[in-house]
mmCIF file with all atom_site columns, C-alpha atoms in Angstrom:
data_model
loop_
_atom_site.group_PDB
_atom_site.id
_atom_site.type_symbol
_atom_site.label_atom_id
_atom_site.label_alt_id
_atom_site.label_comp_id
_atom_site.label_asym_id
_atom_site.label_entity_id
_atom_site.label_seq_id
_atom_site.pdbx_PDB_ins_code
_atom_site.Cartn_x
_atom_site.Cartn_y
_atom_site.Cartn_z
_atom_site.occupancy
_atom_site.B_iso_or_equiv
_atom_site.pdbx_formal_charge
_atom_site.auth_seq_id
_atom_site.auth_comp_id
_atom_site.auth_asym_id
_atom_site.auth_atom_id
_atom_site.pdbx_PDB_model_num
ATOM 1   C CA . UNK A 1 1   ? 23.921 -92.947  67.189 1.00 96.00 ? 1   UNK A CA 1
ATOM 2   C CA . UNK A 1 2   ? 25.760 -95.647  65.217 1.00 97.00 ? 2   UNK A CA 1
ATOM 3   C CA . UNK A 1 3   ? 24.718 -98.408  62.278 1.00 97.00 ? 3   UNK A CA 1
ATOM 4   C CA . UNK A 1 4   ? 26.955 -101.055 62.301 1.00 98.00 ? 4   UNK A CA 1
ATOM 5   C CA . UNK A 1 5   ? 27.476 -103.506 59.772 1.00 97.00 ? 5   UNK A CA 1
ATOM 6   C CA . UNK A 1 6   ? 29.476 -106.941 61.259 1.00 97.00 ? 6   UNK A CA 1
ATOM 7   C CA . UNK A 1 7   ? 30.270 -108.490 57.567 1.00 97.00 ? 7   UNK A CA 1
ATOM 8   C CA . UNK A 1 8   ? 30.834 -112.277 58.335 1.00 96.00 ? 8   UNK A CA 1
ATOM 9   C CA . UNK A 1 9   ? 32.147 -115.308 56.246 1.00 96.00 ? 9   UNK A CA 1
ATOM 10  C CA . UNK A 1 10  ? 30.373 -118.709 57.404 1.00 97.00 ? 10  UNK A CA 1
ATOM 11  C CA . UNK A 1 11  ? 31.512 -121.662 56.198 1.00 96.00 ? 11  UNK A CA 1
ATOM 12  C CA . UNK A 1 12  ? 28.887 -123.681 54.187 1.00 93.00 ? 12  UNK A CA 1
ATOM 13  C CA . UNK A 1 13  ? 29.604 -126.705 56.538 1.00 94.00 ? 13  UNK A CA 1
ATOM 14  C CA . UNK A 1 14  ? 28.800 -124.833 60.018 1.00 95.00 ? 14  UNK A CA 1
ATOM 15  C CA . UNK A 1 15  ? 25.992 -122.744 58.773 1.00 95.00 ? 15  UNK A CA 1
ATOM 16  C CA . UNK A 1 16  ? 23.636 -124.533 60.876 1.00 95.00 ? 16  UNK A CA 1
ATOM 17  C CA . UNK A 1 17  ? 25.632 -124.191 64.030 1.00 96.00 ? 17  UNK A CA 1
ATOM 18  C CA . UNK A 1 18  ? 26.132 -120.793 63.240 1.00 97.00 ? 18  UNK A CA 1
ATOM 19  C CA . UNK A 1 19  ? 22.814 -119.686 62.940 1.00 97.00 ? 19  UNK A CA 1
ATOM 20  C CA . UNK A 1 20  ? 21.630 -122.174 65.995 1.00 96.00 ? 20  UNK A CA 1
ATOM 21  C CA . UNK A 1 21  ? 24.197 -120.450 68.153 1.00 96.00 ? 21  UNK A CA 1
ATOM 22  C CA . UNK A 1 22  ? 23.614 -116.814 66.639 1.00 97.00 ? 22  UNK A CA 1
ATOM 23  C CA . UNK A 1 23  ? 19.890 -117.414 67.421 1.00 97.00 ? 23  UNK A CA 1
ATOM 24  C CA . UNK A 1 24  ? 20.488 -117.718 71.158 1.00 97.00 ? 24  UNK A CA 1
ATOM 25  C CA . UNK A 1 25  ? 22.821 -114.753 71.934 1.00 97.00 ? 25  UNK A CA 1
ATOM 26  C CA . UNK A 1 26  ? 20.656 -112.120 69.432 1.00 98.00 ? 26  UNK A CA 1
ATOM 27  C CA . UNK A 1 27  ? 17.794 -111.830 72.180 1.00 98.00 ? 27  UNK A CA 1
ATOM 28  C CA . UNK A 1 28  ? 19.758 -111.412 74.749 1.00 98.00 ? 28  UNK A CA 1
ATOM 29  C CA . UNK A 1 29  ? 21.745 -108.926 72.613 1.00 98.00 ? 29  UNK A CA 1
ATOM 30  C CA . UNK A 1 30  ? 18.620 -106.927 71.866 1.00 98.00 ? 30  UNK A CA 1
ATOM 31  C CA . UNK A 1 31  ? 18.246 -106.364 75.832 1.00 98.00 ? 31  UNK A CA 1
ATOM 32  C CA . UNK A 1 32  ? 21.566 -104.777 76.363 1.00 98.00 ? 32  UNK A CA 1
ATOM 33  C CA . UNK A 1 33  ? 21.737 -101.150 77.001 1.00 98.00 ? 33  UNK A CA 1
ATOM 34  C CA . UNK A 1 34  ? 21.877 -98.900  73.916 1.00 98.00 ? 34  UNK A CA 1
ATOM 35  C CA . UNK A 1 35  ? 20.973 -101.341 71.613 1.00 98.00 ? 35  UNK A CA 1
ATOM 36  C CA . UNK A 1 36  ? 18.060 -100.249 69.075 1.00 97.00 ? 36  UNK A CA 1
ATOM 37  C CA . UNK A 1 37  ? 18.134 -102.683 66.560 1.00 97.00 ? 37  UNK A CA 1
ATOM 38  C CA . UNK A 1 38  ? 20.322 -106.325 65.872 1.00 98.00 ? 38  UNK A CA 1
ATOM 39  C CA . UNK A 1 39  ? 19.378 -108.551 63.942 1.00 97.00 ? 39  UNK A CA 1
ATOM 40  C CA . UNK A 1 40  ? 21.079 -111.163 60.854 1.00 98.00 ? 40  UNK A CA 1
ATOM 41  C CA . UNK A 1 41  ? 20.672 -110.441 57.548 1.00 98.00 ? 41  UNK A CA 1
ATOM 42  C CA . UNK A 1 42  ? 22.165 -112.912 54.908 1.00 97.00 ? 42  UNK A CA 1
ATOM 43  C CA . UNK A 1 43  ? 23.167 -112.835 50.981 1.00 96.00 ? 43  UNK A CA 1
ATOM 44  C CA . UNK A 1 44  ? 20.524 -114.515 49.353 1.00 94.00 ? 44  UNK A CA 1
ATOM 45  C CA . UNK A 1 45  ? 22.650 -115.757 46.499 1.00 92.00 ? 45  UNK A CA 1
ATOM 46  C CA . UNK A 1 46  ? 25.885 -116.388 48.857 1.00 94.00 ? 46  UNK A CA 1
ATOM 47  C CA . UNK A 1 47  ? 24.103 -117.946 52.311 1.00 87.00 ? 47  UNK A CA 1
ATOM 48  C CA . UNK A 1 48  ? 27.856 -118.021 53.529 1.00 93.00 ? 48  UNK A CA 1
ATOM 49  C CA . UNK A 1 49  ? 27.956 -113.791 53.938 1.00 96.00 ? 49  UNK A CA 1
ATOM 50  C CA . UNK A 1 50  ? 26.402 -112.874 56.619 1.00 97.00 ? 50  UNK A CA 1
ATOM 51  C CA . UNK A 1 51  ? 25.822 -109.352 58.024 1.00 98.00 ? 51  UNK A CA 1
ATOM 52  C CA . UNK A 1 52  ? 24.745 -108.258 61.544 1.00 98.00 ? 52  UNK A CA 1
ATOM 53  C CA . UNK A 1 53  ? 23.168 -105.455 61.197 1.00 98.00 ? 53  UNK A CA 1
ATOM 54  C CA . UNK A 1 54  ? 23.007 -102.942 64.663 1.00 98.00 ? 54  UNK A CA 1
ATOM 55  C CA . UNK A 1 55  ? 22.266 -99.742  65.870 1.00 97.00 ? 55  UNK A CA 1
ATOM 56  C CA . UNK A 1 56  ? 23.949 -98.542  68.948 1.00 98.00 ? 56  UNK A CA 1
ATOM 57  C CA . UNK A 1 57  ? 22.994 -95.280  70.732 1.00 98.00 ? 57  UNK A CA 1
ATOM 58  C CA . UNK A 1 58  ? 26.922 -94.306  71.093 1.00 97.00 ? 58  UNK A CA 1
ATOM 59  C CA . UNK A 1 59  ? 30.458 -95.747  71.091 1.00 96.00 ? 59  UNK A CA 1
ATOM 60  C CA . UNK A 1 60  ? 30.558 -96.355  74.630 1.00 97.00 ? 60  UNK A CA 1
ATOM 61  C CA . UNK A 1 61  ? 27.680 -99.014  74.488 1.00 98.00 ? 61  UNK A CA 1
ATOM 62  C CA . UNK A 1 62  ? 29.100 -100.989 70.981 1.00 97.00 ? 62  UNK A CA 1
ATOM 63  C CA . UNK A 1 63  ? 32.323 -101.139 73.203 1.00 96.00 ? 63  UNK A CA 1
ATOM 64  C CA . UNK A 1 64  ? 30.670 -101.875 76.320 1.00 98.00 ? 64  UNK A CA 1
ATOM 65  C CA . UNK A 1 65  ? 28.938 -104.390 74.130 1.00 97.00 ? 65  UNK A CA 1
ATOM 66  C CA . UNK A 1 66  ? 32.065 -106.134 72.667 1.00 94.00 ? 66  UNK A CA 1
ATOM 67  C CA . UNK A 1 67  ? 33.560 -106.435 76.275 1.00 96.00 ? 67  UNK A CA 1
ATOM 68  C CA . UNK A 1 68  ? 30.466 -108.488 77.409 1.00 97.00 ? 68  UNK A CA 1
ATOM 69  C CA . UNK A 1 69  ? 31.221 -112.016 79.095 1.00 97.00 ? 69  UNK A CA 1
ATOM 70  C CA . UNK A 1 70  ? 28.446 -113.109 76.672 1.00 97.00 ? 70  UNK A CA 1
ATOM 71  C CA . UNK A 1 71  ? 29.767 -111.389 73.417 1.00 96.00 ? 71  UNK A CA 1
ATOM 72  C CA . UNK A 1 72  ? 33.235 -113.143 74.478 1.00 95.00 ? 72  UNK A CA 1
ATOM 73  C CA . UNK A 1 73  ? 31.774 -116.230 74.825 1.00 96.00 ? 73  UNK A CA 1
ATOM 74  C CA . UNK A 1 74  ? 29.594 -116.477 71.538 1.00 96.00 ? 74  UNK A CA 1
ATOM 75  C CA . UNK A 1 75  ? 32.730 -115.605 69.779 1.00 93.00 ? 75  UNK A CA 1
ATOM 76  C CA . UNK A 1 76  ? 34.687 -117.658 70.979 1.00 94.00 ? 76  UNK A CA 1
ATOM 77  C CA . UNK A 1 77  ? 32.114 -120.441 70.620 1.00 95.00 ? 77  UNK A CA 1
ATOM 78  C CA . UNK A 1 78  ? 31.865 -119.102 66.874 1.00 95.00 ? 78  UNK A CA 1
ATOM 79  C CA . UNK A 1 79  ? 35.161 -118.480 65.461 1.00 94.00 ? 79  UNK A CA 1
ATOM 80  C CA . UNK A 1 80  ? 35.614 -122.239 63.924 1.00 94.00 ? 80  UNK A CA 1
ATOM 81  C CA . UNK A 1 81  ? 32.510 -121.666 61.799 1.00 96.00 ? 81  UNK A CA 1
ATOM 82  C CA . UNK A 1 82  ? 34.122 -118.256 60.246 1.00 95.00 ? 82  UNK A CA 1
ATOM 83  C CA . UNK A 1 83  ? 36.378 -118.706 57.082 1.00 94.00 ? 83  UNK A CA 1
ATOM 84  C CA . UNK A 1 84  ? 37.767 -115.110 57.337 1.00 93.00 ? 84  UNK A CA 1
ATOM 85  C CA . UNK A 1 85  ? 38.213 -112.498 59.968 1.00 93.00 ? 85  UNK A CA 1
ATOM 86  C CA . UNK A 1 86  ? 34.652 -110.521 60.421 1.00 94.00 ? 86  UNK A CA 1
ATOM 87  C CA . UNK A 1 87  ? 34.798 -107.233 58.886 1.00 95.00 ? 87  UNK A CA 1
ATOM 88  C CA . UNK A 1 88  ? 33.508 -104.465 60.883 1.00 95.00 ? 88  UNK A CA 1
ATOM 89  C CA . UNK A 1 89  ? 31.902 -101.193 59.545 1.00 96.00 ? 89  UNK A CA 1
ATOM 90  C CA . UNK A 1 90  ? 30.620 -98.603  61.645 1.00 97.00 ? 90  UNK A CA 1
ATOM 91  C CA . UNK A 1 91  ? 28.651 -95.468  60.354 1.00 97.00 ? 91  UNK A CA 1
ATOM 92  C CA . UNK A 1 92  ? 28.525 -92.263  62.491 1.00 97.00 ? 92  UNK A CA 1
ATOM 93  C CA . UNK A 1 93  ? 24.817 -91.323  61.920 1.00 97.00 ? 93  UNK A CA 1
ATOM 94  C CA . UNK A 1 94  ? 23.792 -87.736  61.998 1.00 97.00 ? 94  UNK A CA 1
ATOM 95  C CA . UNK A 1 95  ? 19.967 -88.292  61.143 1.00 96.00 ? 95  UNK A CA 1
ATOM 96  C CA . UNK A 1 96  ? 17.673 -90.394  60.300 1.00 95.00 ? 96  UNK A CA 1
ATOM 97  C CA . UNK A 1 97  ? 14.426 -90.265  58.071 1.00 95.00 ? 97  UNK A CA 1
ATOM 98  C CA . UNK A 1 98  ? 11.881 -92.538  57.213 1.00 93.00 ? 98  UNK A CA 1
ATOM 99  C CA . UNK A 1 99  ? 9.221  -93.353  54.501 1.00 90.00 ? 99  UNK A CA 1
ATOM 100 C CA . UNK A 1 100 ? 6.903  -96.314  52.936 1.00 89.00 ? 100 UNK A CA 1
ATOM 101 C CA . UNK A 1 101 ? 7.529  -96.806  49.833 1.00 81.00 ? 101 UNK A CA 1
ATOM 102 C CA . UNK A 1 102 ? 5.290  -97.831  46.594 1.00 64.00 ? 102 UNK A CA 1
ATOM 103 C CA . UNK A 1 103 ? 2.216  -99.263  46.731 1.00 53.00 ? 103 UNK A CA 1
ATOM 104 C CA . UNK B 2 1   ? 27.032 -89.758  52.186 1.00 96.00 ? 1   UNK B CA 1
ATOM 105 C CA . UNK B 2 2   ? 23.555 -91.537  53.360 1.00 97.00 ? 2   UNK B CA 1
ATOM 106 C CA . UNK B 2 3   ? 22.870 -95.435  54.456 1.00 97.00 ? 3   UNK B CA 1
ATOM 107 C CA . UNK B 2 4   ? 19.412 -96.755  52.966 1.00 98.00 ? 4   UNK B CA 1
ATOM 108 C CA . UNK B 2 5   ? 17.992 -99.656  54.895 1.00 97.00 ? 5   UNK B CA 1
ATOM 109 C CA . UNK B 2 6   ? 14.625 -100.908 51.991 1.00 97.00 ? 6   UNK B CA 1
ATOM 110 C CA . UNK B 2 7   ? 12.963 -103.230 54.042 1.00 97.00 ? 7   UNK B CA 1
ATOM 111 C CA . UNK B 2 8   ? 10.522 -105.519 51.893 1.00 96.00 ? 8   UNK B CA 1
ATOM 112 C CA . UNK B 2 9   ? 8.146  -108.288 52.711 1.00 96.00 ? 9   UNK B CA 1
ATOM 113 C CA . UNK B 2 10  ? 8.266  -110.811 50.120 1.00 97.00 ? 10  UNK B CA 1
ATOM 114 C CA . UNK B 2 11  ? 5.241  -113.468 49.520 1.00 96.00 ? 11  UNK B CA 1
ATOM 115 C CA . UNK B 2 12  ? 6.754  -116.814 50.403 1.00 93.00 ? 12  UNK B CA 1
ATOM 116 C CA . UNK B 2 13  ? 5.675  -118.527 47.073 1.00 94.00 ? 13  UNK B CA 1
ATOM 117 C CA . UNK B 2 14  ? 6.632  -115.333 44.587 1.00 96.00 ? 14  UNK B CA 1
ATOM 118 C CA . UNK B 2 15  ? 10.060 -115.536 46.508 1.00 95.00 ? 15  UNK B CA 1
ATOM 119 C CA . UNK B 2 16  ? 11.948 -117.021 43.585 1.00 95.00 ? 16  UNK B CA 1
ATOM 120 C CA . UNK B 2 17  ? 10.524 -114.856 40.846 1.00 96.00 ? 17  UNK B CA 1
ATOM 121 C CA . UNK B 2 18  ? 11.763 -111.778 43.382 1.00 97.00 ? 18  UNK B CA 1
ATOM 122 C CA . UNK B 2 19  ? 15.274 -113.036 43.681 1.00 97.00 ? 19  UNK B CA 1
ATOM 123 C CA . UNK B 2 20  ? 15.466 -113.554 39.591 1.00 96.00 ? 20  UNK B CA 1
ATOM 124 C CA . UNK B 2 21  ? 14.108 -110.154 38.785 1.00 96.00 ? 21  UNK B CA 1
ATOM 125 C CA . UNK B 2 22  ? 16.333 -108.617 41.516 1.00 97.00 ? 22  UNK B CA 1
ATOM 126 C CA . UNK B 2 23  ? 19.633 -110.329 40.559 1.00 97.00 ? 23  UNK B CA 1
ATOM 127 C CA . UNK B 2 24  ? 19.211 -108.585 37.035 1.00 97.00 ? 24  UNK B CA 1
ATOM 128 C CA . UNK B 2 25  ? 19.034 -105.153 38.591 1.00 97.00 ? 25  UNK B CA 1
ATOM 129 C CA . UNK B 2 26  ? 21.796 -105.266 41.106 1.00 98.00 ? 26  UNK B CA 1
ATOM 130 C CA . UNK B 2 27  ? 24.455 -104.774 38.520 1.00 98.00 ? 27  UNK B CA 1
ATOM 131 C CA . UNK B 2 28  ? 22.506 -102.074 36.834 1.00 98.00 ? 28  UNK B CA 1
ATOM 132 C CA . UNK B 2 29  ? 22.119 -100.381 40.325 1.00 98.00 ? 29  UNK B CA 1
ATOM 133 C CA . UNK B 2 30  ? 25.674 -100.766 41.022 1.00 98.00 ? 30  UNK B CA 1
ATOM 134 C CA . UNK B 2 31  ? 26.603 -98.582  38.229 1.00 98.00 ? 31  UNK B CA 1
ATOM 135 C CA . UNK B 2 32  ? 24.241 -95.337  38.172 1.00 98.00 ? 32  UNK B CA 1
ATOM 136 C CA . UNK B 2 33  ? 26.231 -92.451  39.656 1.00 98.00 ? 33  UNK B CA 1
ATOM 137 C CA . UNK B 2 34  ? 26.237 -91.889  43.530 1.00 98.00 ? 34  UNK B CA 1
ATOM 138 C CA . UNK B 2 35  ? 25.860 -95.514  44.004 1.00 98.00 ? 35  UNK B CA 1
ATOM 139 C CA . UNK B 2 36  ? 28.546 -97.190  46.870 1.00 97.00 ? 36  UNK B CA 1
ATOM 140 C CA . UNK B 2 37  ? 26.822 -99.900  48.142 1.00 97.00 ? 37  UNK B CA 1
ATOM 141 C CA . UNK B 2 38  ? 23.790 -102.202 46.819 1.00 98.00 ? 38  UNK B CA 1
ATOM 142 C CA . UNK B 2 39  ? 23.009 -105.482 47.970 1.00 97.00 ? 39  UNK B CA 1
ATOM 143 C CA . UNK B 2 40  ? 20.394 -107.897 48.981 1.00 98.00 ? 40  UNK B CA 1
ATOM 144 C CA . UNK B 2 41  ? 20.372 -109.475 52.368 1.00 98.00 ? 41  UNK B CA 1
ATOM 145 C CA . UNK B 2 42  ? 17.457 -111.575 53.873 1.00 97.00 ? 42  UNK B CA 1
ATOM 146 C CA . UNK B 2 43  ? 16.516 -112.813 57.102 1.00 96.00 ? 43  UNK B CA 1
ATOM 147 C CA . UNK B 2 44  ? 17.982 -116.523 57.162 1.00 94.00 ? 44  UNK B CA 1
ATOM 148 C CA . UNK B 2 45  ? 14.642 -117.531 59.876 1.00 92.00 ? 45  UNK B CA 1
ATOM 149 C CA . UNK B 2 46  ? 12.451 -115.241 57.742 1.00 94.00 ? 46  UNK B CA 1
ATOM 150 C CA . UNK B 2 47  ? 13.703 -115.582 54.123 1.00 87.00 ? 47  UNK B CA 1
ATOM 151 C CA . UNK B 2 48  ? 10.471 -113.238 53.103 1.00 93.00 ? 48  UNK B CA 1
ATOM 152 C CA . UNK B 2 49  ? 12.009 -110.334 54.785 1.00 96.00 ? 49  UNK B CA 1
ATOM 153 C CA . UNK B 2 50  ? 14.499 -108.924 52.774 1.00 97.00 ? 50  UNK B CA 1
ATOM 154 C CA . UNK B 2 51  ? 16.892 -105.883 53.028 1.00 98.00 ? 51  UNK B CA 1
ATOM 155 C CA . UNK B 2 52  ? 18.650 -103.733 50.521 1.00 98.00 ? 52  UNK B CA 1
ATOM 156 C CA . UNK B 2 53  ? 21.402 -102.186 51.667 1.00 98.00 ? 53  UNK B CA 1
ATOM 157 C CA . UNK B 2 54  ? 22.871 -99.216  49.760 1.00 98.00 ? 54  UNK B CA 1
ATOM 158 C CA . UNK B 2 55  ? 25.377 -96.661  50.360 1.00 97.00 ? 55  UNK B CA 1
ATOM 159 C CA . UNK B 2 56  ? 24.271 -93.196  48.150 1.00 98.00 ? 56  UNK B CA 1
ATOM 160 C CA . UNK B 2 57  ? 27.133 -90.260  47.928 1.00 98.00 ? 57  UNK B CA 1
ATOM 161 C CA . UNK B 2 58  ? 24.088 -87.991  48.774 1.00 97.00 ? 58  UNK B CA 1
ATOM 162 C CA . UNK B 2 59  ? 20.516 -87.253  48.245 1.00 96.00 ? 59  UNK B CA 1
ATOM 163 C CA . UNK B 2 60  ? 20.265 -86.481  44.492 1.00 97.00 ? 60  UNK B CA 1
ATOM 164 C CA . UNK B 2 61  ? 21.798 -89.506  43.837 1.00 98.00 ? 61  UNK B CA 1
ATOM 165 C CA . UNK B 2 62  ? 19.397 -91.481  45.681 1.00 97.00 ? 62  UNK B CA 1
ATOM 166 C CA . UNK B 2 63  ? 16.162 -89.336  44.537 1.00 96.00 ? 63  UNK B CA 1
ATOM 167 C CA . UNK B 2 64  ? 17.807 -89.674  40.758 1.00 98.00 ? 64  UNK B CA 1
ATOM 168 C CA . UNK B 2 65  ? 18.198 -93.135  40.850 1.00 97.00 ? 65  UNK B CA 1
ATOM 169 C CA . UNK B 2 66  ? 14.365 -93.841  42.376 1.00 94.00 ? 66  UNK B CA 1
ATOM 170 C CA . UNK B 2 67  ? 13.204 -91.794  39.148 1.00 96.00 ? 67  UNK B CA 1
ATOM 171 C CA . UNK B 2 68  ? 15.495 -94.105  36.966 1.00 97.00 ? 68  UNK B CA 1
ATOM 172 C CA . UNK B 2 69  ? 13.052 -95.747  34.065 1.00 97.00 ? 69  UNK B CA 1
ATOM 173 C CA . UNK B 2 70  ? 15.061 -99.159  34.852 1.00 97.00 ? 70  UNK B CA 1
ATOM 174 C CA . UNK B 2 71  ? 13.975 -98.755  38.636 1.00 96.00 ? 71  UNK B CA 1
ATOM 175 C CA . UNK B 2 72  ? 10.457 -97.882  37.737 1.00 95.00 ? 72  UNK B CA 1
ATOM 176 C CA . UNK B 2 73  ? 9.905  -100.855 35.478 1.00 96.00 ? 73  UNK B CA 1
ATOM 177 C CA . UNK B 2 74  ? 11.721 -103.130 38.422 1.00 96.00 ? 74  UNK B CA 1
ATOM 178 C CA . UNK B 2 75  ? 9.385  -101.718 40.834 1.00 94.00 ? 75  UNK B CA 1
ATOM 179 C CA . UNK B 2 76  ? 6.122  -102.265 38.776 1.00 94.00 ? 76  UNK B CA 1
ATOM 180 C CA . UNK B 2 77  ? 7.384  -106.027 37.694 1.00 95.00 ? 77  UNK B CA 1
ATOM 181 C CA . UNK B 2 78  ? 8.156  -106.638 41.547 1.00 95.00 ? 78  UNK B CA 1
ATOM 182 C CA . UNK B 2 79  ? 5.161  -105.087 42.859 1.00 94.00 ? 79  UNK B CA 1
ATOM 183 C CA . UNK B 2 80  ? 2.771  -108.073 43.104 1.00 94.00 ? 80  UNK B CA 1
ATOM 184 C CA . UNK B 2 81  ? 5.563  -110.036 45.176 1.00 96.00 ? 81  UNK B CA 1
ATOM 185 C CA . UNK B 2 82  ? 5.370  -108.071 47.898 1.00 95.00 ? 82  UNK B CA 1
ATOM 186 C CA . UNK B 2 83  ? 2.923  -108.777 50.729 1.00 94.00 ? 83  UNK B CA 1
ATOM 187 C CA . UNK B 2 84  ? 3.564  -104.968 52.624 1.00 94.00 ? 84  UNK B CA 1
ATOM 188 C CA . UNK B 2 85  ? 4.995  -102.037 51.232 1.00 93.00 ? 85  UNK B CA 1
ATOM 189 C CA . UNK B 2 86  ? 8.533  -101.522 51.463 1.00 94.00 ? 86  UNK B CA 1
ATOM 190 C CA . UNK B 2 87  ? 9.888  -99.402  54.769 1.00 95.00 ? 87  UNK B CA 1
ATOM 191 C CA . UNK B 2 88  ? 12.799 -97.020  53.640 1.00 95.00 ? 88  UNK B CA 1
ATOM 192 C CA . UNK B 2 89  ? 14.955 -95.880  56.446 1.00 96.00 ? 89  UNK B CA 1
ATOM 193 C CA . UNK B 2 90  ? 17.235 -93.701  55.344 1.00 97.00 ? 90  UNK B CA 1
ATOM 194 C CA . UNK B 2 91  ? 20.624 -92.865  57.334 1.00 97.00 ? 91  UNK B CA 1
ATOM 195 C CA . UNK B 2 92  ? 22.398 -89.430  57.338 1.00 97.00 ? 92  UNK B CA 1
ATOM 196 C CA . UNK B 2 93  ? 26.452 -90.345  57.491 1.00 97.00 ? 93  UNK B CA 1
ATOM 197 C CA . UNK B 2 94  ? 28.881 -88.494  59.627 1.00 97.00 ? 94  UNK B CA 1
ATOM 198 C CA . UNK B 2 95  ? 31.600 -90.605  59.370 1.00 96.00 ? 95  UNK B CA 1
ATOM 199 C CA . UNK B 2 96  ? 32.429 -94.273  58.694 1.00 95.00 ? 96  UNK B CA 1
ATOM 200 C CA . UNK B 2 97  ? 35.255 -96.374  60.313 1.00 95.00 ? 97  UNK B CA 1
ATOM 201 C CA . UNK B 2 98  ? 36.162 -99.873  59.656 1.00 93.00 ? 98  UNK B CA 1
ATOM 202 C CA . UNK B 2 99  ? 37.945 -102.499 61.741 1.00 90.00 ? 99  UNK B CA 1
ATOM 203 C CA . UNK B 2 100 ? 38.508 -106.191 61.588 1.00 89.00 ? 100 UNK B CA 1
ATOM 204 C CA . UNK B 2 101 ? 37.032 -108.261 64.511 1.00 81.00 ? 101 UNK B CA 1
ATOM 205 C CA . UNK B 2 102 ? 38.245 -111.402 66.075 1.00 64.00 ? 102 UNK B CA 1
ATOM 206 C CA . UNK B 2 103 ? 40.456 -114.201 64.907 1.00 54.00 ? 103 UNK B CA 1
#
């Protein structure tokens, strides 16, 4: 299983396209095979950095993902609304636990 | 080296008073041993649900630093902002790689 972390710079300017166009593809991301969880999480304090957060069941589906006529598309429909490169971190997970916490 | 995913559900109209009291504590956080990672991130079509994402060297750093006194009081001030409790997924790290995507 991976966690991925897609660390994105939006220009303040295209936010709004961003998001619009990011709202469309993350559905139809959330169907693809092997994908457990994708969703965009933003810095509060910097709405610019943007994260997509995933989890993938292996490698082969993130790549398989990547290589999508879709992905290619939203990416390329994207790019102008980045101001740097996206930054791509992907944890190897070995386990996971969960828990509710306080009250 | 584990991934924590806190998951909170903040009440729309103590929103505010959450992102003040949390903006103190991120630096604080960012300095107690064990500690790699700690942000904020929220859901831009959601704002009340908000992640923090933090990176702990291993599990005694991440069960010391929920018994800090700083957390404790942080918790207890934040508590009546929430409208669920707070869903901690924690992540058990293999390996991590990074890569830079696209243009």
């Amino acid at each position: 299983m991976l966690l991925v972390d897609a660390a994105c710079n939006i220009l303040p300017e295209r936010r709004e396209d961003f998001l619009s166009e990011t709202d469309k593809i993350i559905p139809v991301v959330r169907k693809e095979a092997g994908c457990t969880r994708y969703e965009l999480l933003c810095d509060p304090a910097n709405p610019g950095q943007c994260h997509f957060i995933e989890e993938w069941e292996s490698r082969r589906h993130l790549d398989e993902h990547l290589a999508r006529p879709h992905m290619k598309e939203y990416l390329a429909k994207t790019a102008a609304h980045h101001s740097a490169p996206t930054r791509l971190t992907v944890y190897e997970i070995s386990g996971v636990q969960s828990a509710i916490l306080g009250p």
